Coordinates of C-alpha atoms and ligand atoms in Angstrom, one line a residue:
M18 CA 2.1 13.0 21.2
L19 CA 2.0 9.4 20.1
M20 CA 2.7 8.2 23.6
L21 CA -0.1 10.4 24.9
Q22 CA -2.4 8.9 22.3
I23 CA -1.4 5.4 23.4
V24 CA -1.9 6.2 27.1
W25 CA -5.3 7.6 26.2
I26 CA -6.2 4.5 24.3
Q27 CA -5.1 2.4 27.2
C28 CA -7.5 4.4 29.4
L29 CA -10.3 3.7 27.0
L30 CA -9.4 0.0 27.0
V31 CA -9.8 -0.1 30.8
F32 CA -12.9 2.1 31.1
G33 CA -14.9 1.9 27.8
A34 CA -16.5 -1.4 27.1
N35 CA -17.4 -0.6 23.5
V36 CA -13.9 0.4 22.4
V37 CA -12.1 -2.3 24.2
L38 CA -9.9 -3.3 21.2
A39 CA -9.6 -0.1 19.3
L40 CA -6.3 0.3 17.5
E41 CA -6.0 4.1 16.8
N42 CA -2.3 4.0 17.0
G43 CA -1.9 7.3 15.1
L44 CA 0.2 5.6 12.4
A45 CA 0.0 5.3 8.7
R46 CA -1.7 8.6 8.1
T47 CA -0.6 8.1 4.5
P48 CA 0.0 4.7 3.0
P49 CA 3.2 3.1 4.3
M50 CA 6.2 3.1 1.9
G51 CA 9.2 0.8 2.0
W52 CA 10.8 -2.5 0.9
L53 CA 9.4 -6.0 1.5
A54 CA 11.3 -9.2 0.8
W55 CA 8.6 -11.6 -0.2
E56 CA 7.6 -11.3 -3.8
R57 CA 11.2 -11.2 -5.1
F58 CA 13.2 -13.2 -2.5
R59 CA 10.5 -15.7 -1.3
C60 CA 11.5 -18.4 1.1
N61 CA 15.1 -18.8 -0.1
T62 CA 16.9 -20.2 2.9
D63 CA 19.9 -21.6 1.1
C64 CA 22.5 -19.2 2.3
K65 CA 25.2 -21.8 1.7
N66 CA 24.7 -21.9 -2.1
D67 CA 23.1 -18.5 -2.6
P68 CA 24.4 -16.2 0.1
E69 CA 23.5 -13.0 -1.7
N70 CA 19.8 -13.9 -2.2
C71 CA 18.8 -15.9 0.8
I72 CA 16.5 -14.5 3.6
S73 CA 19.2 -13.3 6.0
D74 CA 20.5 -10.5 8.1
H75 CA 22.8 -9.6 5.2
L76 CA 20.0 -9.2 2.7
F77 CA 18.1 -6.7 4.8
R78 CA 21.1 -4.7 5.8
T79 CA 22.1 -4.5 2.2
M80 CA 18.7 -3.3 1.1
A81 CA 18.6 -0.8 4.0
D82 CA 21.9 0.6 2.8
I83 CA 20.7 1.0 -0.8
V84 CA 17.4 2.5 0.2
V85 CA 19.3 5.3 1.9
A86 CA 22.3 5.6 -0.5
E87 CA 20.3 5.6 -3.7
G88 CA 17.6 8.1 -3.1
Y89 CA 14.7 5.8 -2.1
A90 CA 14.5 7.1 1.5
E91 CA 14.6 10.7 0.2
V92 CA 11.4 10.2 -1.8
G93 CA 9.6 8.5 1.1
Y94 CA 10.5 4.8 1.3
E95 CA 11.0 4.1 5.0
Y96 CA 10.2 0.6 6.1
I97 CA 12.5 -2.4 5.6
N98 CA 10.2 -5.4 6.1
V99 CA 11.2 -9.0 6.7
D100 CA 8.6 -11.5 5.5
D101 CA 8.2 -15.2 6.0
C102 CA 11.1 -17.7 6.7
W103 CA 13.1 -15.6 9.2
L104 CA 12.4 -18.0 12.1
E105 CA 13.8 -21.1 13.6
K106 CA 11.4 -24.0 13.0
D107 CA 10.8 -24.2 16.8
R108 CA 10.4 -21.8 19.6
D109 CA 13.1 -21.9 22.3
I110 CA 12.6 -23.8 25.6
N111 CA 10.9 -20.7 27.1
G112 CA 8.4 -20.5 24.2
Q113 CA 10.1 -17.5 22.7
L114 CA 10.3 -16.9 18.9
V115 CA 13.9 -17.2 17.7
A116 CA 15.3 -15.9 14.4
D117 CA 17.1 -18.5 12.4
R118 CA 20.5 -18.8 14.1
Q119 CA 22.5 -19.3 11.0
R120 CA 20.9 -16.7 8.8
F121 CA 20.3 -14.0 11.4
P122 CA 23.3 -14.7 13.6
Y123 CA 23.1 -11.4 15.6
G124 CA 19.3 -11.7 16.2
M125 CA 16.5 -9.4 15.3
K126 CA 17.2 -6.6 17.8
S127 CA 20.6 -6.1 16.2
L128 CA 19.0 -6.0 12.7
S129 CA 16.4 -3.6 14.0
N130 CA 19.2 -1.4 15.5
Y131 CA 21.0 -1.3 12.2
I132 CA 17.9 -0.3 10.3
H133 CA 17.1 2.4 12.8
S134 CA 20.7 3.6 12.6
K135 CA 20.1 4.3 8.9
G136 CA 17.1 6.5 9.8
L137 CA 14.7 3.7 8.6
K138 CA 12.0 1.6 10.2
F139 CA 11.9 -2.1 10.8
G140 CA 9.0 -4.4 9.9
I141 CA 8.5 -8.1 10.7
Y142 CA 6.2 -10.9 9.6
E143 CA 4.1 -13.4 11.6
D144 CA 0.9 -15.3 11.3
Y145 CA -2.2 -15.5 13.4
G146 CA -2.4 -19.3 13.0
N147 CA -0.4 -22.2 14.3
Y148 CA 2.2 -21.8 11.5
T149 CA 3.2 -19.1 9.1
C150 CA 2.3 -19.8 5.4
A151 CA 5.8 -21.4 4.9
G152 CA 5.5 -23.5 8.1
Y153 CA 7.3 -21.6 10.7
P154 CA 5.8 -21.1 14.2
G155 CA 2.7 -18.9 14.3
V156 CA 1.5 -16.7 17.2
L157 CA -1.6 -18.7 18.2
G158 CA -1.3 -19.4 21.8
Y159 CA 1.4 -16.8 22.3
L160 CA -0.3 -13.6 21.3
E161 CA 0.7 -11.5 24.3
N162 CA 4.1 -13.0 24.5
D163 CA 5.0 -12.4 20.9
A164 CA 3.7 -8.8 20.9
I165 CA 6.0 -8.2 23.8
T166 CA 8.9 -9.8 21.9
F167 CA 8.3 -7.5 18.9
G168 CA 8.1 -4.5 21.2
S169 CA 11.4 -5.5 22.8
W170 CA 13.0 -5.7 19.3
D171 CA 11.8 -2.2 18.5
V172 CA 9.7 -3.4 15.6
D173 CA 7.8 -0.6 13.8
Y174 CA 5.5 -2.7 11.5
V175 CA 3.9 -6.1 11.9
K176 CA 2.4 -8.0 9.0
L177 CA 0.2 -10.7 10.5
D178 CA -0.7 -13.4 7.9
G179 CA -3.6 -15.8 8.2
C180 CA -2.5 -19.3 7.2
Y181 CA -3.2 -22.3 9.5
A182 CA -6.0 -20.4 11.3
H183 CA -9.8 -20.6 11.2
P184 CA -11.1 -17.5 9.3
S185 CA -14.0 -17.4 11.7
D186 CA -11.6 -16.9 14.6
M187 CA -10.1 -13.9 13.0
D188 CA -12.8 -11.4 14.1
R189 CA -11.6 -12.0 17.6
G190 CA -8.0 -12.9 17.0
Y191 CA -6.7 -10.0 14.9
P192 CA -8.1 -7.4 17.3
E193 CA -6.7 -9.3 20.2
F194 CA -3.2 -9.3 18.8
G195 CA -3.6 -5.6 17.9
F196 CA -4.6 -5.0 21.5
H197 CA -1.4 -6.7 22.7
L198 CA 0.7 -4.7 20.2
N199 CA -0.8 -1.5 21.7
Q200 CA -0.2 -2.7 25.2
T201 CA 3.5 -2.7 24.5
G202 CA 3.5 1.1 24.2
R203 CA 5.5 0.9 21.1
P204 CA 3.8 2.3 18.0
M205 CA 3.7 -0.5 15.4
I206 CA 1.9 -0.4 12.1
Y207 CA -0.5 -3.4 12.0
S208 CA -0.9 -5.1 8.6
C209 CA -3.7 -7.7 8.6
S210 CA -4.6 -10.5 6.2
W211 CA -7.9 -10.9 7.9
P212 CA -10.3 -10.0 5.1
V213 CA -8.6 -12.0 2.4
Y214 CA -8.8 -15.3 4.3
Q215 CA -12.4 -14.7 5.1
I216 CA -13.2 -13.9 1.5
Y217 CA -11.5 -17.1 0.5
A218 CA -13.7 -18.9 3.0
G219 CA -16.9 -17.4 1.6
M220 CA -17.4 -15.1 4.5
K221 CA -18.3 -11.4 4.4
P222 CA -15.6 -9.5 6.3
N223 CA -16.7 -7.0 8.9
F224 CA -14.8 -4.0 7.5
T225 CA -16.1 -1.7 10.3
S226 CA -14.1 -3.8 12.7
I227 CA -11.1 -4.3 10.3
I228 CA -10.8 -0.5 9.8
E229 CA -10.9 0.0 13.5
H230 CA -8.2 -2.5 14.3
C231 CA -5.7 -2.6 11.4
N232 CA -3.7 0.0 9.6
L233 CA -3.8 -1.9 6.3
W234 CA -5.1 -5.2 5.1
R235 CA -5.0 -7.5 2.1
N236 CA -8.3 -8.0 0.1
F237 CA -7.1 -10.3 -2.6
D238 CA -4.6 -12.8 -4.0
D239 CA -0.8 -12.6 -3.6
I240 CA 0.8 -10.6 -6.4
Q241 CA 3.0 -12.8 -8.7
D242 CA 5.7 -11.7 -11.2
S243 CA 3.4 -11.3 -14.2
W244 CA 1.2 -8.8 -16.1
N245 CA -1.6 -11.4 -15.7
S246 CA -1.4 -11.2 -11.9
L247 CA -1.3 -7.4 -12.0
E248 CA -4.3 -7.3 -14.2
S249 CA -6.3 -9.6 -12.0
I250 CA -5.6 -7.3 -9.0
I251 CA -6.6 -4.2 -11.0
D252 CA -9.8 -5.9 -12.0
Y253 CA -10.6 -7.1 -8.5
Y254 CA -10.2 -3.6 -7.1
G255 CA -12.3 -2.1 -10.0
N256 CA -15.0 -4.7 -9.8
N257 CA -15.4 -4.5 -6.1
Q258 CA -14.8 -0.8 -5.6
D259 CA -18.1 0.0 -4.0
V260 CA -17.2 -2.3 -1.1
I261 CA -13.5 -1.6 -1.0
V262 CA -13.0 2.1 -1.6
P263 CA -15.0 3.6 1.3
N264 CA -12.8 1.6 3.7
A265 CA -9.6 3.5 2.9
G266 CA -8.6 6.7 4.7
P267 CA -5.8 8.1 6.9
G268 CA -4.7 5.3 9.3
H269 CA -6.4 2.5 7.4
W270 CA -5.7 1.3 3.9
N271 CA -6.5 -1.4 1.4
D272 CA -3.4 -3.3 0.4
P273 CA -3.3 -4.6 -3.2
D274 CA 0.1 -6.1 -2.4
M275 CA 3.7 -5.3 -3.3
L276 CA 5.2 -3.3 -6.2
I277 CA 6.9 -5.8 -8.5
I278 CA 8.5 -3.1 -10.7
G279 CA 12.0 -3.9 -11.7
N280 CA 11.7 -7.7 -11.6
F281 CA 11.3 -10.1 -14.5
G282 CA 7.6 -10.1 -15.3
L283 CA 6.5 -6.6 -16.2
S284 CA 7.5 -4.6 -19.3
Y285 CA 8.4 -0.9 -18.9
E286 CA 4.9 0.2 -19.8
Q287 CA 3.3 -2.3 -17.4
S288 CA 5.6 -1.1 -14.6
K289 CA 4.4 2.4 -15.2
T290 CA 0.9 1.1 -15.0
Q291 CA 1.4 -0.5 -11.6
M292 CA 2.9 2.6 -10.1
A293 CA 0.2 4.9 -11.5
L294 CA -2.7 2.5 -10.4
W295 CA -1.2 2.0 -7.0
A296 CA -1.2 5.7 -6.5
I297 CA -4.8 6.0 -7.6
L298 CA -5.7 3.2 -5.2
A299 CA -4.0 4.9 -2.3
A300 CA -2.0 1.7 -1.9
P301 CA 1.0 1.0 0.4
L302 CA 4.1 1.3 -1.8
L303 CA 6.2 -1.7 -0.7
M304 CA 8.8 -2.5 -3.3
S305 CA 9.8 -6.1 -3.7
V306 CA 12.8 -6.0 -6.0
D307 CA 16.5 -6.5 -5.9
L308 CA 17.7 -2.9 -5.5
R309 CA 21.3 -4.0 -6.3
T310 CA 20.5 -4.8 -9.9
I311 CA 17.4 -2.8 -10.8
R312 CA 17.7 -1.0 -14.1
P313 CA 17.7 2.8 -14.0
E314 CA 14.4 3.2 -15.8
Y315 CA 12.6 1.1 -13.3
K316 CA 14.2 2.9 -10.4
A317 CA 13.0 6.1 -11.9
I318 CA 9.4 4.8 -11.9
L319 CA 9.7 3.9 -8.3
Q320 CA 11.2 7.3 -7.5
N321 CA 8.7 9.3 -9.5
K322 CA 8.0 12.1 -6.9
K323 CA 4.9 13.3 -8.6
I324 CA 3.2 9.9 -8.6
I325 CA 4.3 9.3 -5.0
A326 CA 2.7 12.6 -4.1
V327 CA -0.6 11.4 -5.5
D328 CA -0.3 8.1 -3.5
Q329 CA 0.5 10.1 -0.4
D330 CA -2.1 12.7 -0.8
P331 CA -3.2 13.9 2.7
L332 CA -7.0 13.5 2.1
G333 CA -6.4 9.7 1.8
I334 CA -9.4 9.1 -0.5
Q335 CA -8.9 6.0 -2.6
G336 CA -9.6 6.4 -6.3
R337 CA -12.0 4.5 -8.5
R338 CA -12.5 3.1 -12.0
I339 CA -14.9 5.6 -13.6
Y340 CA -14.9 4.2 -17.1
K341 CA -14.3 0.9 -18.8
H342 CA -15.1 0.2 -22.4
K343 CA -13.4 -1.8 -25.2
G344 CA -10.2 -2.2 -23.3
I345 CA -9.8 1.4 -22.2
E346 CA -10.2 2.3 -18.6
I347 CA -10.2 5.6 -16.8
W348 CA -9.4 5.8 -13.1
A349 CA -9.8 8.9 -10.9
R350 CA -8.7 9.8 -7.5
P351 CA -9.8 13.0 -5.6
I352 CA -6.8 14.8 -4.2
T353 CA -5.7 18.2 -2.8
P354 CA -6.1 21.1 -3.3
I355 CA -9.8 21.4 -2.7
Y356 CA -12.3 24.2 -2.6
E357 CA -15.9 23.9 -1.4
S358 CA -17.3 20.8 -3.1
Y359 CA -14.6 20.8 -5.7
Y360 CA -11.6 18.5 -5.7
S361 CA -8.4 18.2 -7.7
Y362 CA -7.9 14.8 -9.3
A363 CA -5.3 12.4 -10.5
I364 CA -6.6 10.7 -13.6
A365 CA -5.1 7.5 -15.1
F366 CA -6.0 6.3 -18.6
L367 CA -5.2 2.6 -19.0
N368 CA -5.0 0.7 -22.2
R369 CA -5.8 -3.0 -21.8
R370 CA -5.9 -3.6 -25.5
T371 CA -3.5 -5.9 -27.2
D372 CA -3.7 -4.5 -30.8
G373 CA -0.2 -3.3 -30.7
T374 CA -0.5 0.4 -31.4
P375 CA -1.2 3.3 -29.0
S376 CA -4.9 4.2 -28.5
D377 CA -6.2 7.8 -28.5
V378 CA -8.6 8.7 -25.8
S379 CA -10.4 12.0 -26.0
V380 CA -12.5 13.4 -23.3
T381 CA -13.6 16.7 -21.8
L382 CA -12.7 17.3 -18.1
K383 CA -16.4 17.7 -17.5
E384 CA -17.1 14.2 -18.7
L385 CA -14.5 13.0 -16.1
G386 CA -16.5 14.8 -13.4
L387 CA -14.2 17.8 -13.2
Q388 CA -16.6 20.7 -13.1
Y389 CA -14.8 23.5 -11.4
P390 CA -15.6 26.7 -13.3
G391 CA -12.2 28.3 -12.5
G392 CA -10.4 25.4 -14.4
Y393 CA -7.6 23.0 -13.6
R394 CA -3.9 23.1 -14.1
V395 CA -3.2 19.8 -15.9
E396 CA 0.1 18.0 -16.0
D397 CA 1.3 14.6 -17.2
L398 CA 3.1 12.8 -14.3
Y399 CA 5.4 10.7 -16.5
E400 CA 6.1 12.9 -19.4
E401 CA 7.2 16.5 -19.3
V402 CA 3.9 17.7 -20.7
D403 CA 2.2 20.7 -19.1
Y404 CA -1.3 21.2 -20.6
G405 CA -1.6 24.6 -18.8
I406 CA -5.0 25.6 -17.4
L407 CA -8.0 23.9 -18.9
T408 CA -11.7 24.6 -18.3
P409 CA -14.2 21.8 -17.8
Q410 CA -15.3 22.1 -21.4
T411 CA -11.8 21.5 -22.8
K412 CA -11.3 18.3 -24.6
I413 CA -8.1 16.6 -23.9
K414 CA -6.6 13.8 -26.0
V415 CA -4.0 11.3 -24.7
K416 CA -2.2 8.5 -26.5
V417 CA -2.0 5.4 -24.3
N418 CA 0.4 2.6 -25.1
P419 CA -0.8 -1.0 -25.0
S420 CA -0.7 -2.3 -21.4
G421 CA 0.5 1.2 -20.5
V422 CA -0.9 4.2 -18.8
V423 CA -1.1 8.0 -19.0
I424 CA -1.5 9.7 -15.6
L425 CA -2.5 13.3 -15.3
R426 CA -2.7 15.6 -12.3
C427 CA -5.5 18.1 -12.5
D428 CA -5.2 20.8 -9.8
L429 CA -8.0 23.2 -9.1
Q430 CA -6.8 26.6 -10.4
L431 CA -7.6 28.5 -7.2
E432 CA -5.3 31.4 -6.6
E433 CA -6.5 33.7 -9.3
F434 CA -10.1 33.5 -8.2
Y435 CA -10.0 33.2 -4.4
P436 CA -7.7 34.3 -1.6
S437 CA -5.8 31.2 -0.3
N438 CA -7.2 31.5 3.3
Q439 CA -10.7 30.4 2.0
F440 CA -9.6 27.0 0.8
T441 CA -10.7 25.1 3.8
H442 CA -14.1 23.6 3.0
Y443 CA -14.4 19.8 2.4
A444 CA -17.2 18.3 0.3
P445 CA -19.1 15.4 1.7
L446 CA -17.4 12.3 0.3
N447 CA -20.6 10.9 -1.2
Q448 CA -20.5 13.9 -3.6
V449 CA -17.0 13.2 -4.8
F450 CA -17.6 10.6 -7.4
K451 CA -20.2 10.7 -10.1
V452 CA -19.6 7.8 -12.5
R453 CA -20.0 9.0 -16.1
Q454 CA -22.1 6.9 -18.3
N455 CA -20.9 8.6 -21.5
S456 CA -19.0 6.6 -24.0
F457 CA -15.8 8.4 -24.8
E458 CA -14.1 8.1 -28.1
Ligands
GLA506 C1 1.1 -15.4 2.2 C2 1.1 -13.9 2.0 C3 2.3 -13.4 1.2 C4 3.6 -13.9 1.9 C5 3.5 -15.4 2.1 C6 4.7 -15.9 2.9 O1 0.9 -16.0 0.9 O2 -0.1 -13.4 1.4 O3 2.3 -12.0 1.1 O4 3.7 -13.2 3.2 O5 2.3 -15.8 2.7 O6 4.7 -17.3 3.2

């Protein structure tokens, strides 16, 4: 099926002038999930003194092993992604990219084979410019050649960064590299940094084109190992949601960057917040953590199936911040099941206060925009609390810990009222969100 799609796209590329560079690779129908080296392991190339933590073949094989052995693959984590610093500083005499000969002694095809043998998928990093952000060779001048190389290594996912490039060239360059990826005939997820570099340069990204050519893209700063950094990302997505949210959907996602859960910078509560908010944002779930040493409570957050199900909801509608007042925020994401103009919702209550004691938030479902007369089955996704079936008039009260979150799933209570074969109507998306002006307690 995928191959058919690719052949069809290639026909369009030849015959249809207006769709010359369309991606439509059929991938990432839900946000990609996996493990990515960068945030935790950075550009550690010192395998002599730090063999267990340097960017090397060994590190990626080890993580692939753990993803499978310790239940991550079972809940959906699938991609093992190499980031920067995997290359030799120079191309070979034929102009080919070469993996660092010391740190990847068997080459990238061998690593790719190993990852595939575990039932996982293999991701790689490059940069549209002359160099990667850490100064390794970029793809500029070698676009077709490098796409072919990735295809020959059976790569499944390419992150293309934007250092050492002119942001104004990206409107042409990113689609061009995507075109060459498609030409290989190998389906590869295409992760772009195109909008973020343009935003940094004061340009207004052309999201129509970005959606058409990329499966995911970065809008904002790199995540760092701190609550501050996480808060700045949450704020960016909330403050710019009118521009950002409509761009997400099956096959094309906003990427607020990696999950840093289980590292040094976030508390337990803050880690729960990141997982819940990333699910509301329909974000890619790319863990960047040492899976060898992660503590069980953080592993449990990353493996929370109910929250992953929100993230992976098939409608692919990104959520929004619907309330923000005195340090309390409420975020809502429409999810399945749906009926006529009614959606089910994931609702996250976030406490940004620092006054040290949990805050109570009371609100009726109706005030949150949940108006379905048949009611909702409401469940807490972290705690074993089942609120049962609540009508829109019911007032719910949640206690939210400082820098923590309560996330609820509110499913339309359909079966008792309608036979299941009628649940096929989709509401126009512009009806989905109605931001409440009310001030909740
Ligand atoms: C940029 C990206 C990061 C990471 C580094 C690698 O900063 O945004 O995610 O890939 O480059 O150098």
